[in-house]
C-alpha positions as MATLAB code, in Angstrom:
seq = 'MQMSAKQTPKQTLASARHSPRMLAAFYKALGDEQRLAILRQLAQQGEQCICDIAHSLGRDQSVAYRHIRMLEAAGLVLTRKDGPYLLCRIAPGAKKHLEEPPCLKASRRR';
ca = [
      43.820  -78.002   51.011;
      42.886  -74.358   51.062;
      44.179  -72.023   53.645;
      41.904  -69.912   55.762;
      42.321  -66.415   55.618;
      44.233  -66.373   58.998;
      46.248  -69.339   58.318;
      49.506  -69.055   57.114;
      51.355  -71.515   54.649;
      53.656  -72.716   57.328;
      50.435  -73.494   59.473;
      48.805  -75.165   56.538;
      51.973  -77.492   55.833;
      51.833  -78.163   59.713;
      48.321  -79.007   59.542;
      48.450  -81.538   56.726;
      49.993  -84.164   59.074;
      46.712  -84.391   61.047;
      44.355  -84.731   58.099;
      44.403  -87.655   55.683;
      42.570  -85.699   53.143;
      45.067  -82.569   53.497;
      47.899  -84.998   53.589;
      46.703  -86.643   50.163;
      46.578  -83.066   48.647;
      49.774  -82.232   49.674;
      51.461  -85.196   48.320;
      49.363  -85.156   45.106;
      50.861  -81.648   44.625;
      54.406  -82.995   45.270;
      53.659  -86.067   43.070;
      54.019  -84.362   39.449;
      57.367  -83.616   37.622;
      56.385  -80.434   36.265;
      55.145  -79.118   39.742;
      58.311  -80.144   41.056;
      60.009  -78.394   38.389;
      57.987  -75.287   39.218;
      58.783  -75.569   42.941;
      62.536  -75.797   42.100;
      62.373  -72.796   39.576;
      60.881  -70.806   42.493;
      63.126  -71.686   45.043;
      66.200  -70.943   42.912;
      65.104  -67.910   40.992;
      62.696  -66.306   43.488;
      59.302  -64.930   42.374;
      58.186  -65.252   38.616;
      55.087  -64.429   36.638;
      52.913  -67.324   35.426;
      54.071  -66.509   31.751;
      57.820  -67.140   32.686;
      56.813  -70.427   34.521;
      55.048  -71.364   31.357;
      57.714  -70.750   28.951;
      60.411  -72.633   31.252;
      57.932  -75.635   31.190;
      57.333  -75.384   27.557;
      53.666  -75.398   28.124;
      50.697  -73.189   27.585;
      50.145  -70.489   30.489;
      46.619  -72.347   31.351;
      48.702  -75.623   32.133;
      51.041  -73.738   34.397;
      48.181  -71.952   35.940;
      46.538  -75.282   36.900;
      49.739  -76.283   38.367;
      50.406  -73.178   40.411;
      46.615  -73.462   41.702;
      47.283  -77.308   42.940;
      50.617  -76.039   44.565;
      48.980  -72.865   46.081;
      46.192  -75.103   47.615;
      48.659  -77.500   49.284;
      50.282  -74.491   50.703;
      53.645  -74.878   48.799;
      53.382  -71.405   46.685;
      51.725  -68.010   47.135;
      50.696  -65.908   44.309;
      49.652  -62.112   43.866;
      48.337  -60.201   41.155;
      50.351  -57.100   39.895;
      48.365  -55.472   37.085;
      47.728  -58.103   34.435;
      50.338  -60.679   35.767;
      50.182  -63.355   38.116;
      53.212  -63.544   40.257;
      54.056  -66.955   42.134;
      56.789  -67.541   44.818;
      57.664  -70.468   46.871;
      55.934  -70.499   50.267;
      57.877  -70.011   53.464;
      58.714  -73.558   54.759;
      58.215  -75.083   51.365;
      61.861  -75.435   50.203;
      62.683  -78.002   52.955;
      60.133  -80.345   51.061;
      62.556  -80.002   47.793;
      65.769  -80.857   49.929;
      64.311  -83.922   51.653;
      60.608  -85.096   51.462;
      58.755  -85.587   54.682;
      58.151  -89.083   54.498;
      62.192  -89.656   54.247;
      62.458  -87.681   57.371;
      60.121  -89.773   59.023;
      61.576  -93.052   58.081;
      64.947  -91.844   59.571;
      63.773  -91.006   63.102;
      62.611  -94.898   63.453;
];
């Protein structure tokens, strides 16, 4: 679920509702305890480097990097380089998925 150069994270999340493939990638990204922990950490503490994320997980940076890439592909995390550091932050609109997953919202509308 890669974002195009002109697509915002919010548009990526919205378009996930229309494509089974994109929706599966979105839920796969949310379907891991460590990725959810990363999202919560970024939501609570703001932008962080991959080394801090890895430390908080108690994992190698390579593991944290793979998780970040999956979250980024799902439109939930944004990254940027600052010298040797990869900085990560939660994407606009992604916090709401930590509060109440979309599938629960849909079931309440019925």
